[in-house]
Amino acid sequence: MIFVNSGAGLSAHAGWSAYAASKHGLKALADSLREEEHGNGVRVTSVYPGRTASPMQAKVHHQEGKEYDASRWIDPESVATTVLTALDLPRDAEINDLTVRPGR
């Protein structure tokens, strides 16, 4: 099971309290399910992408009064590759949490 969360699920910032609260709640759900279902062979991974080049990111920049430059952020395909990495692990391994950030 994969949960695509947000960096806000790990660190809250002023002005984003409701969003951060929802992401922290998602983290708690994933952590609880991981413990509850581990004995049944269910692997639970949370992926915490940083800012990703997307329409949502363009909107966030507009709200922040900043210029949006998609080339500064993670490509959505990179987030998808991160998810696939967790899914493709052999059954004897698991990744609980993955944080992926822009590398440019």
GROMACS .gro file of N, CA, C and O in nm:
model
  416
    1MET      N    1   0.085  -0.115   0.000
    1MET     CA    2   0.000   0.000   0.000
    1MET      C    3   0.091   0.123   0.000
    1MET      O    4   0.185   0.130   0.078
    2ILE      N    5   0.062   0.216  -0.086
    2ILE     CA    6   0.141   0.338  -0.098
    2ILE      C    7   0.055   0.459  -0.064
    2ILE      O    8  -0.056   0.473  -0.116
    3PHE      N    9   0.106   0.545   0.021
    3PHE     CA   10   0.043   0.674   0.049
    3PHE      C   11   0.135   0.782  -0.006
    3PHE      O   12   0.251   0.791   0.035
    4VAL      N   13   0.086   0.861  -0.100
    4VAL     CA   14   0.162   0.976  -0.148
    4VAL      C   15   0.119   1.094  -0.062
    4VAL      O   16   0.006   1.141  -0.073
    5ASN      N   17   0.207   1.136   0.025
    5ASN     CA   18   0.178   1.239   0.122
    5ASN      C   19   0.236   1.371   0.073
    5ASN      O   20   0.217   1.408  -0.042
    6SER      N   21   0.307   1.440   0.157
    6SER     CA   22   0.367   1.569   0.127
    6SER      C   23   0.474   1.595   0.231
    6SER      O   24   0.465   1.541   0.343
    7GLY      N   25   0.570   1.677   0.198
    7GLY     CA   26   0.668   1.719   0.297
    7GLY      C   27   0.600   1.783   0.416
    7GLY      O   28   0.651   1.780   0.528
    8ALA      N   29   0.481   1.840   0.395
    8ALA     CA   30   0.404   1.900   0.505
    8ALA      C   31   0.357   1.796   0.605
    8ALA      O   32   0.316   1.831   0.715
    9GLY      N   33   0.364   1.668   0.568
    9GLY     CA   34   0.331   1.562   0.661
    9GLY      C   35   0.442   1.535   0.761
    9GLY      O   36   0.424   1.461   0.857
   10LEU      N   37   0.557   1.595   0.737
   10LEU     CA   38   0.672   1.578   0.826
   10LEU      C   39   0.709   1.706   0.899
   10LEU      O   40   0.767   1.701   1.007
   11SER      N   41   0.675   1.821   0.841
   11SER     CA   42   0.713   1.949   0.899
   11SER      C   43   0.608   2.053   0.865
   11SER      O   44   0.577   2.075   0.748
   12ALA      N   45   0.552   2.114   0.966
   12ALA     CA   46   0.448   2.215   0.947
   12ALA      C   47   0.509   2.355   0.939
   12ALA      O   48   0.610   2.383   1.002
   13HIS      N   49   0.447   2.441   0.859
   13HIS     CA   50   0.494   2.578   0.842
   13HIS      C   51   0.377   2.676   0.861
   13HIS      O   52   0.262   2.643   0.831
   14ALA      N   53   0.408   2.794   0.908
   14ALA     CA   54   0.307   2.897   0.931
   14ALA      C   55   0.229   2.924   0.803
   14ALA      O   56   0.285   2.923   0.694
   15GLY      N   57   0.102   2.944   0.819
   15GLY     CA   58   0.016   2.975   0.706
   15GLY      C   59  -0.041   2.853   0.635
   15GLY      O   60  -0.122   2.865   0.544
   16TRP      N   61   0.002   2.735   0.677
   16TRP     CA   62  -0.043   2.612   0.611
   16TRP      C   63  -0.097   2.512   0.715
   16TRP      O   64  -0.089   2.390   0.697
   17SER      N   65  -0.155   2.561   0.824
   17SER     CA   66  -0.191   2.474   0.936
   17SER      C   67  -0.293   2.366   0.897
   17SER      O   68  -0.274   2.249   0.934
   18ALA      N   69  -0.398   2.400   0.827
   18ALA     CA   70  -0.499   2.299   0.791
   18ALA      C   71  -0.440   2.194   0.697
   18ALA      O   72  -0.464   2.074   0.714
   19TYR      N   73  -0.362   2.238   0.600
   19TYR     CA   74  -0.300   2.145   0.506
   19TYR      C   75  -0.203   2.053   0.580
   19TYR      O   76  -0.207   1.930   0.563
   20ALA      N   77  -0.119   2.110   0.666
   20ALA     CA   78  -0.023   2.029   0.742
   20ALA      C   79  -0.095   1.931   0.834
   20ALA      O   80  -0.052   1.815   0.847
   21ALA      N   81  -0.203   1.974   0.897
   21ALA     CA   82  -0.278   1.884   0.985
   21ALA      C   83  -0.332   1.764   0.908
   21ALA      O   84  -0.325   1.650   0.956
   22SER      N   85  -0.382   1.788   0.788
   22SER     CA   86  -0.435   1.676   0.709
   22SER      C   87  -0.322   1.581   0.668
   22SER      O   88  -0.340   1.459   0.668
   23LYS      N   89  -0.206   1.634   0.638
   23LYS     CA   90  -0.093   1.550   0.597
   23LYS      C   91  -0.034   1.475   0.716
   23LYS      O   92   0.009   1.360   0.703
   24HIS      N   93  -0.033   1.537   0.834
   24HIS     CA   94   0.012   1.466   0.953
   24HIS      C   95  -0.087   1.354   0.987
   24HIS      O   96  -0.047   1.247   1.033
   25GLY      N   97  -0.216   1.379   0.963
   25GLY     CA   98  -0.317   1.275   0.983
   25GLY      C   99  -0.295   1.157   0.890
   25GLY      O  100  -0.310   1.041   0.929
   26LEU      N  101  -0.259   1.185   0.765
   26LEU     CA  102  -0.231   1.078   0.669
   26LEU      C  103  -0.110   0.997   0.713
   26LEU      O  104  -0.108   0.875   0.701
   27LYS      N  105  -0.009   1.064   0.767
   27LYS     CA  106   0.109   0.995   0.818
   27LYS      C  107   0.069   0.901   0.931
   27LYS      O  108   0.112   0.785   0.936
   28ALA      N  109  -0.014   0.948   1.023
   28ALA     CA  110  -0.059   0.866   1.134
   28ALA      C  111  -0.139   0.745   1.085
   28ALA      O  112  -0.122   0.633   1.137
   29LEU      N  113  -0.223   0.765   0.986
   29LEU     CA  114  -0.300   0.654   0.929
   29LEU      C  115  -0.206   0.548   0.871
   29LEU      O  116  -0.221   0.429   0.898
   30ALA      N  117  -0.109   0.592   0.792
   30ALA     CA  118  -0.014   0.499   0.731
   30ALA      C  119   0.067   0.425   0.838
   30ALA      O  120   0.085   0.302   0.830
   31ASP      N  121   0.115   0.497   0.938
   31ASP     CA  122   0.195   0.435   1.044
   31ASP      C  123   0.113   0.331   1.120
   31ASP      O  124   0.161   0.221   1.151
   32SER      N  125  -0.013   0.363   1.150
   32SER     CA  126  -0.099   0.270   1.222
   32SER      C  127  -0.130   0.146   1.138
   32SER      O  128  -0.122   0.033   1.186
   33LEU      N  129  -0.164   0.167   1.010
   33LEU     CA  130  -0.192   0.054   0.922
   33LEU      C  131  -0.070  -0.036   0.907
   33LEU      O  132  -0.083  -0.159   0.902
   34ARG      N  133   0.047   0.024   0.899
   34ARG     CA  134   0.171  -0.055   0.887
   34ARG      C  135   0.182  -0.151   1.005
   34ARG      O  136   0.210  -0.270   0.987
   35GLU      N  137   0.159  -0.102   1.125
   35GLU     CA  138   0.168  -0.188   1.243
   35GLU      C  139   0.055  -0.290   1.248
   35GLU      O  140   0.076  -0.406   1.282
   36GLU      N  141  -0.066  -0.246   1.214
   36GLU     CA  142  -0.182  -0.335   1.221
   36GLU      C  143  -0.175  -0.449   1.120
   36GLU      O  144  -0.218  -0.561   1.149
   37GLU      N  145  -0.124  -0.422   1.002
   37GLU     CA  146  -0.131  -0.520   0.892
   37GLU      C  147   0.001  -0.589   0.861
   37GLU      O  148   0.006  -0.675   0.773
   38HIS      N  149   0.108  -0.554   0.931
   38HIS     CA  150   0.238  -0.615   0.903
   38HIS      C  151   0.232  -0.767   0.912
   38HIS      O  152   0.286  -0.838   0.827
   39GLY      N  153   0.164  -0.819   1.012
   39GLY     CA  154   0.152  -0.963   1.031
   39GLY      C  155   0.077  -1.033   0.919
   39GLY      O  156   0.087  -1.154   0.901
   40ASN      N  157   0.000  -0.956   0.842
   40ASN     CA  158  -0.074  -1.012   0.728
   40ASN      C  159   0.002  -0.998   0.597
   40ASN      O  160  -0.054  -1.025   0.490
   41GLY      N  161   0.126  -0.953   0.606
   41GLY     CA  162   0.207  -0.939   0.485
   41GLY      C  163   0.183  -0.812   0.406
   41GLY      O  164   0.231  -0.798   0.294
   42VAL      N  165   0.110  -0.718   0.464
   42VAL     CA  166   0.082  -0.591   0.395
   42VAL      C  167   0.196  -0.494   0.425
   42VAL      O  168   0.228  -0.468   0.542
   43ARG      N  169   0.256  -0.442   0.320
   43ARG     CA  170   0.361  -0.341   0.334
   43ARG      C  171   0.297  -0.204   0.311
   43ARG      O  172   0.219  -0.187   0.217
   44VAL      N  173   0.330  -0.109   0.396
   44VAL     CA  174   0.276   0.027   0.385
   44VAL      C  175   0.393   0.123   0.372
   44VAL      O  176   0.479   0.128   0.459
   45THR      N  177   0.394   0.199   0.264
   45THR     CA  178   0.499   0.296   0.238
   45THR      C  179   0.437   0.434   0.224
   45THR      O  180   0.336   0.451   0.155
   46SER      N  181   0.497   0.532   0.289
   46SER     CA  182   0.459   0.672   0.270
   46SER      C  183   0.567   0.741   0.188
   46SER      O  184   0.686   0.730   0.220
   47VAL      N  185   0.526   0.811   0.084
   47VAL     CA  186   0.617   0.888   0.000
   47VAL      C  187   0.591   1.035   0.029
   47VAL      O  188   0.475   1.080   0.025
   48TYR      N  189   0.698   1.108   0.059
   48TYR     CA  190   0.688   1.250   0.093
   48TYR      C  191   0.761   1.332  -0.014
   48TYR      O  192   0.879   1.365   0.003
   49PRO      N  193   0.693   1.364  -0.124
   49PRO     CA  194   0.761   1.445  -0.225
   49PRO      C  195   0.769   1.591  -0.182
   49PRO      O  196   0.681   1.643  -0.114
   50GLY      N  197   0.877   1.654  -0.225
   50GLY     CA  198   0.888   1.799  -0.211
   50GLY      C  199   0.805   1.864  -0.320
   50GLY      O  200   0.723   1.800  -0.386
   51ARG      N  201   0.828   1.989  -0.339
   51ARG     CA  202   0.750   2.061  -0.440
   51ARG      C  203   0.768   1.997  -0.577
   51ARG      O  204   0.879   1.974  -0.621
   52THR      N  205   0.656   1.968  -0.640
   52THR     CA  206   0.652   1.896  -0.767
   52THR      C  207   0.593   1.987  -0.874
   52THR      O  208   0.495   2.057  -0.849
   53ALA      N  209   0.652   1.985  -0.991
   53ALA     CA  210   0.603   2.068  -1.103
   53ALA      C  211   0.462   2.023  -1.139
   53ALA      O  212   0.442   1.915  -1.196
   54SER      N  213   0.364   2.103  -1.103
   54SER     CA  214   0.224   2.066  -1.122
   54SER      C  215   0.137   2.191  -1.118
   54SER      O  216   0.180   2.297  -1.072
   55PRO      N  217   0.012   2.179  -1.163
   55PRO     CA  218  -0.080   2.292  -1.151
   55PRO      C  219  -0.099   2.337  -1.006
   55PRO      O  220  -0.113   2.456  -0.979
   56MET      N  221  -0.097   2.242  -0.913
   56MET     CA  222  -0.110   2.279  -0.771
   56MET      C  223   0.006   2.368  -0.729
   56MET      O  224  -0.013   2.467  -0.659
   57GLN      N  225   0.127   2.334  -0.773
   57GLN     CA  226   0.244   2.413  -0.738
   57GLN      C  227   0.236   2.554  -0.797
   57GLN      O  228   0.275   2.652  -0.732
   58ALA      N  229   0.185   2.564  -0.918
   58ALA     CA  230   0.166   2.696  -0.979
   58ALA      C  231   0.070   2.780  -0.894
   58ALA      O  232   0.094   2.899  -0.870
   59LYS      N  233  -0.035   2.717  -0.845
   59LYS     CA  234  -0.132   2.787  -0.760
   59LYS      C  235  -0.069   2.829  -0.628
   59LYS      O  236  -0.091   2.941  -0.580
   60VAL      N  237   0.011   2.741  -0.567
   60VAL     CA  238   0.079   2.773  -0.442
   60VAL      C  239   0.171   2.894  -0.461
   60VAL      O  240   0.172   2.987  -0.379
   61HIS      N  241   0.246   2.894  -0.570
   61HIS     CA  242   0.335   3.008  -0.595
   61HIS      C  243   0.255   3.137  -0.612
   61HIS      O  244   0.296   3.242  -0.562
   62HIS      N  245   0.142   3.127  -0.680
   62HIS     CA  246   0.057   3.246  -0.698
   62HIS      C  247   0.011   3.296  -0.561
   62HIS      O  248   0.014   3.416  -0.534
   63GLN      N  249  -0.032   3.202  -0.473
   63GLN     CA  250  -0.076   3.239  -0.338
   63GLN      C  251   0.037   3.302  -0.258
   63GLN      O  252   0.014   3.392  -0.176
   64GLU      N  253   0.159   3.256  -0.281
   64GLU     CA  254   0.275   3.308  -0.209
   64GLU      C  255   0.328   3.436  -0.273
   64GLU      O  256   0.422   3.496  -0.221
   65GLY      N  257   0.273   3.475  -0.388
   65GLY     CA  258   0.320   3.595  -0.456
   65GLY      C  259   0.456   3.577  -0.520
   65GLY      O  260   0.531   3.673  -0.536
   66LYS      N  261   0.488   3.452  -0.557
   66LYS     CA  262   0.618   3.421  -0.617
   66LYS      C  263   0.601   3.378  -0.762
   66LYS      O  264   0.498   3.324  -0.800
   67GLU      N  265   0.707   3.399  -0.839
   67GLU     CA  266   0.707   3.353  -0.978
   67GLU      C  267   0.723   3.202  -0.981
   67GLU      O  268   0.801   3.145  -0.905
   68TYR      N  269   0.648   3.135  -1.069
   68TYR     CA  270   0.653   2.989  -1.079
   68TYR      C  271   0.745   2.949  -1.194
   68TYR      O  272   0.726   2.991  -1.307
   69ASP      N  273   0.843   2.866  -1.163
   69ASP     CA  274   0.935   2.812  -1.262
   69ASP      C  275   0.939   2.661  -1.242
   69ASP      O  276   1.006   2.610  -1.152
   70ALA      N  277   0.865   2.587  -1.326
   70ALA     CA  278   0.852   2.442  -1.311
   70ALA      C  279   0.986   2.370  -1.316
   70ALA      O  280   1.002   2.263  -1.254
   71SER      N  281   1.085   2.426  -1.380
   71SER     CA  282   1.215   2.359  -1.392
   71SER      C  283   1.288   2.350  -1.257
   71SER      O  284   1.385   2.276  -1.245
   72ARG      N  285   1.242   2.425  -1.158
   72ARG     CA  286   1.307   2.422  -1.025
   72ARG      C  287   1.255   2.308  -0.937
   72ARG      O  288   1.310   2.282  -0.830
   73TRP      N  289   1.150   2.239  -0.981
   73TRP     CA  290   1.083   2.142  -0.895
   73TRP      C  291   1.092   2.002  -0.953
   73TRP      O  292   1.129   1.981  -1.068
   74ILE      N  293   1.052   1.904  -0.875
   74ILE     CA  294   1.056   1.764  -0.914
   74ILE      C  295   0.956   1.740  -1.028
   74ILE      O  296   0.843   1.786  -1.022
   75ASP      N  297   1.000   1.664  -1.126
   75ASP     CA  298   0.907   1.622  -1.231
   75ASP      C  299   0.812   1.518  -1.173
   75ASP      O  300   0.853   1.432  -1.094
   76PRO      N  301   0.685   1.521  -1.211
   76PRO     CA  302   0.591   1.419  -1.163
   76PRO      C  303   0.639   1.276  -1.193
   76PRO      O  304   0.617   1.184  -1.114
   77GLU      N  305   0.710   1.259  -1.304
   77GLU     CA  306   0.762   1.127  -1.338
   77GLU      C  307   0.863   1.077  -1.234
   77GLU      O  308   0.874   0.957  -1.209
   78SER      N  309   0.937   1.170  -1.173
   78SER     CA  310   1.032   1.131  -1.068
   78SER      C  311   0.960   1.081  -0.944
   78SER      O  312   1.005   0.987  -0.878
   79VAL      N  313   0.848   1.142  -0.913
   79VAL     CA  314   0.767   1.095  -0.799
   79VAL      C  315   0.712   0.956  -0.833
   79VAL      O  316   0.715   0.865  -0.749
   80ALA      N  317   0.665   0.937  -0.955
   80ALA     CA  318   0.614   0.806  -0.997
   80ALA      C  319   0.723   0.700  -0.989
   80ALA      O  320   0.698   0.587  -0.944
   81THR      N  321   0.845   0.733  -1.028
   81THR     CA  322   0.956   0.639  -1.019
   81THR      C  323   0.983   0.601  -0.874
   81THR      O  324   1.013   0.485  -0.842
   82THR      N  325   0.972   0.697  -0.784
   82THR     CA  326   0.991   0.671  -0.641
   82THR      C  327   0.886   0.572  -0.591
   82THR      O  328   0.918   0.477  -0.517
   83VAL      N  329   0.762   0.591  -0.631
   83VAL     CA  330   0.654   0.499  -0.593
   83VAL      C  331   0.683   0.359  -0.647
   83VAL      O  332   0.672   0.259  -0.575
   84LEU      N  333   0.722   0.351  -0.774
   84LEU     CA  334   0.752   0.221  -0.834
   84LEU      C  335   0.868   0.151  -0.765
   84LEU      O  336   0.868   0.028  -0.752
   85THR      N  337   0.966   0.228  -0.719
   85THR     CA  338   1.078   0.170  -0.646
   85THR      C  339   1.029   0.096  -0.523
   85THR      O  340   1.072  -0.018  -0.495
   86ALA      N  341   0.939   0.156  -0.449
   86ALA     CA  342   0.885   0.092  -0.329
   86ALA      C  343   0.802  -0.031  -0.366
   86ALA      O  344   0.811  -0.135  -0.300
   87LEU      N  345   0.724  -0.022  -0.471
   87LEU     CA  346   0.639  -0.134  -0.512
   87LEU      C  347   0.717  -0.251  -0.566
   87LEU      O  348   0.676  -0.367  -0.552
   88ASP      N  349   0.830  -0.224  -0.629
   88ASP     CA  350   0.908  -0.328  -0.695
   88ASP      C  351   1.003  -0.403  -0.602
   88ASP      O  352   1.075  -0.492  -0.647
   89LEU      N  353   1.004  -0.372  -0.475
   89LEU     CA  354   1.094  -0.443  -0.383
   89LEU      C  355   1.055  -0.590  -0.373
   89LEU      O  356   0.937  -0.624  -0.381
   90PRO      N  357   1.154  -0.675  -0.351
   90PRO     CA  358   1.121  -0.815  -0.324
   90PRO      C  359   1.036  -0.825  -0.197
   90PRO      O  360   1.038  -0.735  -0.112
   91ARG      N  361   0.963  -0.932  -0.181
   91ARG     CA  362   0.871  -0.948  -0.067
   91ARG      C  363   0.942  -0.952   0.068
   91ARG      O  364   0.879  -0.934   0.172
   92ASP      N  365   1.074  -0.976   0.067
   92ASP     CA  366   1.144  -0.983   0.195
   92ASP      C  367   1.198  -0.847   0.241
   92ASP      O  368   1.273  -0.839   0.338
   93ALA      N  369   1.158  -0.741   0.173
   93ALA     CA  370   1.205  -0.606   0.207
   93ALA      C  371   1.088  -0.508   0.202
   93ALA      O  372   0.989  -0.532   0.133
   94GLU      N  373   1.104  -0.401   0.275
   94GLU     CA  374   1.002  -0.295   0.270
   94GLU      C  375   1.067  -0.160   0.297
   94GLU      O  376   1.168  -0.151   0.367
   95ILE      N  377   1.008  -0.059   0.240
   95ILE     CA  378   1.047   0.080   0.267
   95ILE      C  379   0.928   0.143   0.337
   95ILE      O  380   0.818   0.147   0.282
   96ASN      N  381   0.951   0.192   0.458
   96ASN     CA  382   0.841   0.254   0.532
   96ASN      C  383   0.815   0.397   0.487
   96ASN      O  384   0.700   0.437   0.470
   97ASP      N  385   0.921   0.475   0.471
   97ASP     CA  386   0.907   0.617   0.437
   97ASP      C  387   1.013   0.654   0.333
   97ASP      O  388   1.129   0.615   0.346
   98LEU      N  389   0.970   0.731   0.234
   98LEU     CA  390   1.061   0.783   0.131
   98LEU      C  391   1.037   0.932   0.117
   98LEU      O  392   0.925   0.976   0.098
   99THR      N  393   1.143   1.009   0.128
   99THR     CA  394   1.135   1.153   0.105
   99THR      C  395   1.211   1.183  -0.021
   99THR      O  396   1.326   1.140  -0.038
  100VAL      N  397   1.148   1.253  -0.114
  100VAL     CA  398   1.213   1.289  -0.240
  100VAL      C  399   1.200   1.441  -0.258
  100VAL      O  400   1.093   1.497  -0.242
  101ARG      N  401   1.313   1.503  -0.287
  101ARG     CA  402   1.319   1.649  -0.296
  101ARG      C  403   1.381   1.691  -0.429
  101ARG      O  404   1.455   1.613  -0.490
  102PRO      N  405   1.356   1.814  -0.471
  102PRO     CA  406   1.420   1.862  -0.595
  102PRO      C  407   1.572   1.856  -0.580
  102PRO      O  408   1.627   1.889  -0.476
  103GLY      N  409   1.638   1.810  -0.686
  103GLY     CA  410   1.783   1.798  -0.681
  103GLY      C  411   1.855   1.900  -0.765
  103GLY      O  412   1.975   1.893  -0.784
  104ARG      N  413   1.783   1.996  -0.816
  104ARG     CA  414   1.845   2.097  -0.904
  104ARG      C  415   1.888   2.216  -0.826
  104ARG      O  416   1.838   2.258  -0.732
   0.00000   0.00000   0.00000
